[in-house]
Amino acid sequence: MAVSTRRLTTGARKHGYAVPAVNVFDEISMRAVIAAAEEKDSPLIVQVSTKTVRTSGTAFITSLFQALTRHTSVPVALHLDHCPDRSVLSDVIAAGWSSVLFDASDRDLADAERETTEVVKEAHAAGVDVESEIENILGVEDGVGSDEAHHAYSVDQLAAIAERTGADLLAPQLGTSHGLFTSKPTLLPERARELAHLTDKGIVLHGGTGLEPADFRAFINNGVSKINISTAVKHAYMQASAEHLDWARANNHWDPPKLMTAIGDAVTSVIGDHIEWFGSDGMAAKAKAVKP
Ligand SMILES: [Zn+2]
């Protein structure tokens, strides 16, 4: 089954790279991102949104992941992205995924801490790691999130709360936002560094689509070990679909497997670029060597 997300990010921080955590929503995209990781010999985290879990079902996604990773040469984890819903979390934890992101950023601090502690207890009992988000990351993605900062805390508070809840990874506000940027964001790599000085827990960058390779490197050098990529996948998927359908119409040639190949190749290519920017290419063996 899936490898531990915490082990992958621990190895990444030790060796100075970030593990790409890529959102997928169907067989084509899951197959394509795993192919990119294999081509580049990179560890990988396959992520699925709560919305996709609700649409496709936990059992189907779990089986699909198992089928597609049965013979992979690289370590691949399976992660539930932003989930504020305790029943979906319980379902995924019971299915034995690598990790879940409990998104408590819509709760007040006291409730966020209490509920995160409960989720960590439930997840750890099943061998599942927990990413914790108590500050809200700007932007709306698959129906989760907000464009306003409701909850913002100091790095000392974030580190102290993470220690008390027992979470394995942290998703702080680092200046990015979900979706495509409308204006150049003010990035906060120094905030990642301050947090990395206070805790060994994995630090996660959300909303990375549209950043320059040098921006990713600055975050990684300051302690970020997991970088989420979602919008870039959706964009590559839809652009390749549109181009292929234009071609199909022009040539009156209607062959679904050709469309699927065109989409898969585009997604594999864009994720291959991100893997190189994150420095995780060629790191599969180092990732596998991290002790539990
Ligand atoms: Zn996110």
Coordinates of C-alpha atoms and ligand atoms in Angstrom, one line a residue:
M1 CA 0.0 0.0 0.0
A2 CA 0.9 3.7 0.0
V3 CA 4.1 4.9 1.7
S4 CA 4.2 7.4 4.6
T5 CA 3.8 11.0 3.7
R6 CA 5.8 12.0 6.8
R7 CA 8.7 9.8 5.8
L8 CA 8.7 11.3 2.3
T9 CA 8.8 14.9 3.6
T10 CA 11.4 14.1 6.3
G11 CA 13.7 12.8 3.6
A12 CA 13.0 15.8 1.4
R13 CA 13.9 18.3 4.2
K14 CA 17.1 16.3 5.0
H15 CA 18.3 16.3 1.4
G16 CA 17.1 19.8 0.3
Y17 CA 14.2 19.1 -2.0
A18 CA 10.4 19.2 -1.9
V19 CA 8.1 16.3 -2.7
P20 CA 5.5 17.2 -5.4
A21 CA 2.0 16.7 -4.1
V22 CA -0.2 16.7 -7.1
N23 CA -4.0 16.8 -7.2
V24 CA -5.7 14.3 -9.5
F25 CA -9.4 13.7 -10.2
D26 CA -9.6 10.7 -12.5
E27 CA -7.7 7.7 -13.9
I28 CA -6.1 9.8 -16.7
S29 CA -4.6 12.4 -14.3
M30 CA -3.5 9.8 -11.7
R31 CA -1.8 7.6 -14.3
A32 CA -0.1 10.7 -15.8
V33 CA 1.4 12.1 -12.6
I34 CA 2.7 8.6 -11.5
A35 CA 4.3 8.3 -15.0
A36 CA 6.0 11.7 -14.5
A37 CA 7.4 10.5 -11.1
E38 CA 8.7 7.3 -12.7
E39 CA 10.3 9.1 -15.6
K40 CA 12.1 11.5 -13.3
D41 CA 12.8 8.9 -10.5
S42 CA 11.1 11.1 -8.0
P43 CA 9.1 10.4 -4.8
L44 CA 5.5 11.6 -5.2
I45 CA 2.3 12.4 -3.2
V46 CA -0.9 11.8 -5.1
Q47 CA -3.6 14.1 -3.6
V48 CA -7.3 14.0 -4.0
S49 CA -9.8 16.8 -3.1
T50 CA -12.7 16.1 -0.7
K51 CA -15.0 17.0 -3.6
T52 CA -13.5 14.2 -5.8
V53 CA -13.7 11.7 -2.9
R54 CA -17.4 12.6 -2.6
T55 CA -17.9 12.2 -6.4
S56 CA -15.9 9.0 -7.0
G57 CA -16.0 7.4 -3.6
T58 CA -13.2 6.4 -1.3
A59 CA -13.3 2.7 -2.3
F60 CA -12.9 3.5 -6.0
I61 CA -10.0 5.9 -5.5
T62 CA -8.2 3.6 -3.1
S63 CA -8.5 0.7 -5.6
L64 CA -7.4 2.8 -8.5
F65 CA -4.3 4.0 -6.6
Q66 CA -3.5 0.4 -5.6
A67 CA -3.8 -0.8 -9.2
L68 CA -1.6 2.1 -10.6
T69 CA 1.1 1.9 -7.9
R70 CA 1.4 -1.9 -7.6
H71 CA 4.6 -2.1 -9.7
T72 CA 6.0 1.5 -9.4
S73 CA 9.7 1.9 -9.0
V74 CA 9.3 5.1 -7.0
P75 CA 7.6 5.7 -3.5
V76 CA 4.1 7.1 -3.9
A77 CA 1.9 8.3 -1.1
L78 CA -1.9 8.9 -1.2
H79 CA -3.2 12.0 0.5
L80 CA -6.6 13.6 1.1
D81 CA -6.4 17.4 0.4
H82 CA -8.3 20.1 2.4
C83 CA -11.0 18.3 4.3
P84 CA -13.1 20.1 7.0
D85 CA -15.6 17.2 7.2
R86 CA -14.9 14.7 10.0
S87 CA -17.0 11.9 8.4
V88 CA -15.0 12.0 5.1
L89 CA -11.7 12.1 7.2
S90 CA -12.9 9.0 9.1
D91 CA -13.8 7.2 5.9
V92 CA -10.4 7.9 4.3
I93 CA -8.5 7.0 7.5
A94 CA -10.3 3.7 7.7
A95 CA -9.3 3.0 4.1
G96 CA -5.6 3.3 5.0
W97 CA -4.5 6.3 2.9
S98 CA -1.0 7.7 3.7
S99 CA -2.3 11.0 5.1
V100 CA -5.1 13.5 5.4
L101 CA -5.2 17.3 5.6
F102 CA -7.6 18.3 8.3
D103 CA -8.6 21.8 7.3
A104 CA -9.8 23.4 10.6
S105 CA -9.2 27.0 9.2
D106 CA -13.0 27.7 9.4
R107 CA -12.9 27.0 13.2
D108 CA -12.0 29.3 16.0
L109 CA -8.6 28.5 17.6
A110 CA -9.9 26.5 20.6
D111 CA -12.1 24.3 18.4
A112 CA -9.4 23.9 15.8
E113 CA -6.9 22.7 18.3
R114 CA -9.4 20.4 20.1
E115 CA -10.7 18.8 16.8
T116 CA -7.2 18.5 15.3
T117 CA -6.1 16.6 18.4
E118 CA -9.0 14.2 18.0
V119 CA -8.3 13.7 14.3
V120 CA -4.6 13.1 14.9
K121 CA -5.5 10.5 17.6
E122 CA -7.8 8.7 15.2
A123 CA -5.4 8.8 12.3
H124 CA -2.3 7.8 14.2
A125 CA -4.2 4.7 15.6
A126 CA -4.6 3.6 11.9
G127 CA -1.0 4.5 10.9
V128 CA -2.2 7.6 8.9
D129 CA -0.3 10.9 9.0
V130 CA -2.0 14.3 9.5
E131 CA -1.4 17.6 7.8
S132 CA -2.9 20.4 9.9
E133 CA -4.2 23.7 8.7
I134 CA -5.6 26.2 11.2
E135 CA -4.8 29.5 9.3
N136 CA -6.8 29.9 6.1
I137 CA -4.8 29.9 2.9
L138 CA -6.4 32.4 0.5
G139 CA -8.4 31.4 -2.5
V140 CA -11.2 28.9 -3.1
E141 CA -10.4 25.4 -4.5
D142 CA -13.0 22.8 -5.2
G143 CA -15.5 24.6 -3.1
V144 CA -13.3 24.8 0.0
G145 CA -11.7 28.1 1.3
S146 CA -12.1 31.8 1.3
D147 CA -10.7 35.0 -0.2
E148 CA -10.4 36.6 3.2
A149 CA -7.9 35.9 6.0
H150 CA -10.1 35.1 9.0
H151 CA -7.6 33.2 11.1
A152 CA -3.9 34.2 11.3
Y153 CA -1.5 33.4 14.1
S154 CA 2.1 33.9 15.0
V155 CA 4.7 31.2 14.0
D156 CA 5.3 30.6 17.8
Q157 CA 1.6 29.8 18.2
L158 CA 1.6 27.6 15.1
A159 CA 4.6 25.6 16.4
A160 CA 3.2 25.3 20.0
I161 CA -0.2 24.2 18.8
A162 CA 1.3 21.6 16.4
E163 CA 3.3 20.2 19.3
R164 CA 0.1 19.9 21.4
T165 CA -2.0 18.4 18.6
G166 CA 0.7 15.9 17.4
A167 CA 0.1 16.8 13.8
D168 CA 2.9 15.6 11.4
L169 CA 2.8 18.4 8.7
L170 CA 1.8 22.0 8.8
A171 CA 0.1 24.2 6.2
P172 CA 0.8 27.8 7.2
Q173 CA -0.1 30.9 5.2
L174 CA 3.0 31.6 3.1
G175 CA 1.7 34.4 0.9
T176 CA 0.4 32.2 -1.9
S177 CA -3.3 31.6 -2.8
H178 CA -5.2 28.8 -4.4
G179 CA -6.0 29.1 -8.2
L180 CA -4.3 31.3 -10.7
F181 CA -2.8 34.5 -9.4
T182 CA -4.6 37.7 -10.5
S183 CA -1.6 39.8 -9.3
K184 CA 1.9 38.8 -8.2
P185 CA 1.6 37.7 -4.6
T186 CA 3.9 38.8 -1.7
L187 CA 5.7 35.5 -0.9
L188 CA 6.8 34.7 2.6
P189 CA 9.7 32.2 2.5
E190 CA 11.1 33.8 5.7
R191 CA 8.0 32.8 7.5
A192 CA 8.7 29.2 6.5
R193 CA 12.3 29.6 7.8
E194 CA 11.1 31.0 11.2
L195 CA 8.7 28.0 11.5
A196 CA 11.4 25.5 10.5
H197 CA 13.6 26.8 13.3
L198 CA 10.8 26.0 15.8
T199 CA 9.7 22.6 14.6
D200 CA 10.9 19.5 12.7
K201 CA 7.4 18.9 11.3
G202 CA 6.9 19.1 7.5
I203 CA 6.1 22.5 6.1
V204 CA 3.7 22.5 3.2
L205 CA 3.3 25.2 0.5
H206 CA -0.2 25.5 -1.0
G207 CA -1.2 27.4 -4.1
G208 CA 2.1 27.0 -5.9
T209 CA 0.8 27.2 -9.5
G210 CA 2.3 30.3 -11.3
L211 CA 5.4 30.7 -9.1
E212 CA 8.8 30.9 -10.8
P213 CA 11.3 28.1 -10.3
A214 CA 13.4 30.5 -8.1
D215 CA 10.4 31.1 -5.9
F216 CA 10.0 27.4 -5.3
R217 CA 13.8 27.1 -4.5
A218 CA 13.5 29.9 -2.0
F219 CA 10.7 28.1 -0.2
I220 CA 12.6 24.8 -0.2
N221 CA 15.8 26.4 1.0
N222 CA 13.8 27.8 3.9
G223 CA 12.3 24.5 5.0
V224 CA 9.4 23.7 2.8
S225 CA 9.3 19.9 2.0
K226 CA 5.9 19.4 0.3
I227 CA 4.6 21.6 -2.5
N228 CA 1.0 21.2 -3.7
I229 CA 0.2 21.5 -7.4
S230 CA -3.4 21.5 -8.6
T231 CA -4.2 24.4 -10.9
A232 CA -1.3 23.5 -13.3
V233 CA -2.7 20.0 -13.7
K234 CA -6.2 21.2 -14.4
H235 CA -4.9 23.8 -16.9
A236 CA -2.7 21.2 -18.8
Y237 CA -5.6 18.7 -18.8
M238 CA -8.2 21.1 -20.3
Q239 CA -5.8 22.8 -22.7
A240 CA -4.7 19.4 -24.2
S241 CA -8.4 18.4 -24.4
A242 CA -9.4 21.6 -26.2
E243 CA -6.4 21.3 -28.7
H244 CA -7.1 17.6 -29.4
L245 CA -10.9 18.2 -29.9
D246 CA -10.1 21.1 -32.3
W247 CA -7.8 18.6 -34.2
A248 CA -10.5 15.9 -34.1
R249 CA -13.1 18.3 -35.5
A250 CA -10.8 19.5 -38.3
N251 CA -9.9 16.0 -39.3
N252 CA -13.2 14.3 -38.5
H253 CA -11.4 11.7 -36.5
W254 CA -13.1 10.8 -33.2
D255 CA -11.0 8.4 -31.2
P256 CA -11.3 8.7 -27.3
P257 CA -8.0 6.8 -26.6
K258 CA -6.1 9.4 -28.6
L259 CA -7.7 12.1 -26.6
M260 CA -6.8 10.3 -23.3
T261 CA -3.2 9.9 -24.5
A262 CA -3.0 13.6 -25.5
I263 CA -4.3 14.7 -22.0
G264 CA -2.0 12.2 -20.2
D265 CA 1.1 13.3 -22.1
A266 CA 0.4 17.0 -21.3
V267 CA -0.1 16.3 -17.6
T268 CA 3.0 14.1 -17.4
S269 CA 5.1 16.9 -19.1
V270 CA 4.0 19.7 -16.8
I271 CA 4.5 17.6 -13.7
G272 CA 8.0 16.6 -15.0
D273 CA 8.9 20.3 -15.1
H274 CA 7.7 20.8 -11.5
I275 CA 9.7 17.7 -10.3
E276 CA 12.9 19.3 -11.7
W277 CA 12.1 22.7 -10.1
F278 CA 11.5 21.0 -6.8
G279 CA 14.8 19.1 -7.0
S280 CA 13.1 15.7 -6.3
D281 CA 14.3 14.1 -9.6
G282 CA 16.6 11.2 -9.0
M283 CA 15.7 11.1 -5.3
A284 CA 13.5 8.0 -5.2
A285 CA 16.3 5.8 -3.6
K286 CA 17.1 8.5 -0.9
A287 CA 13.3 8.8 -0.2
K288 CA 13.0 5.0 0.3
A289 CA 16.0 4.9 2.6
V290 CA 14.4 7.2 5.3
K291 CA 13.8 5.2 8.4
P292 CA 10.2 5.0 9.7
Ligands
ZN1 ZN -4.4 23.8 -0.7

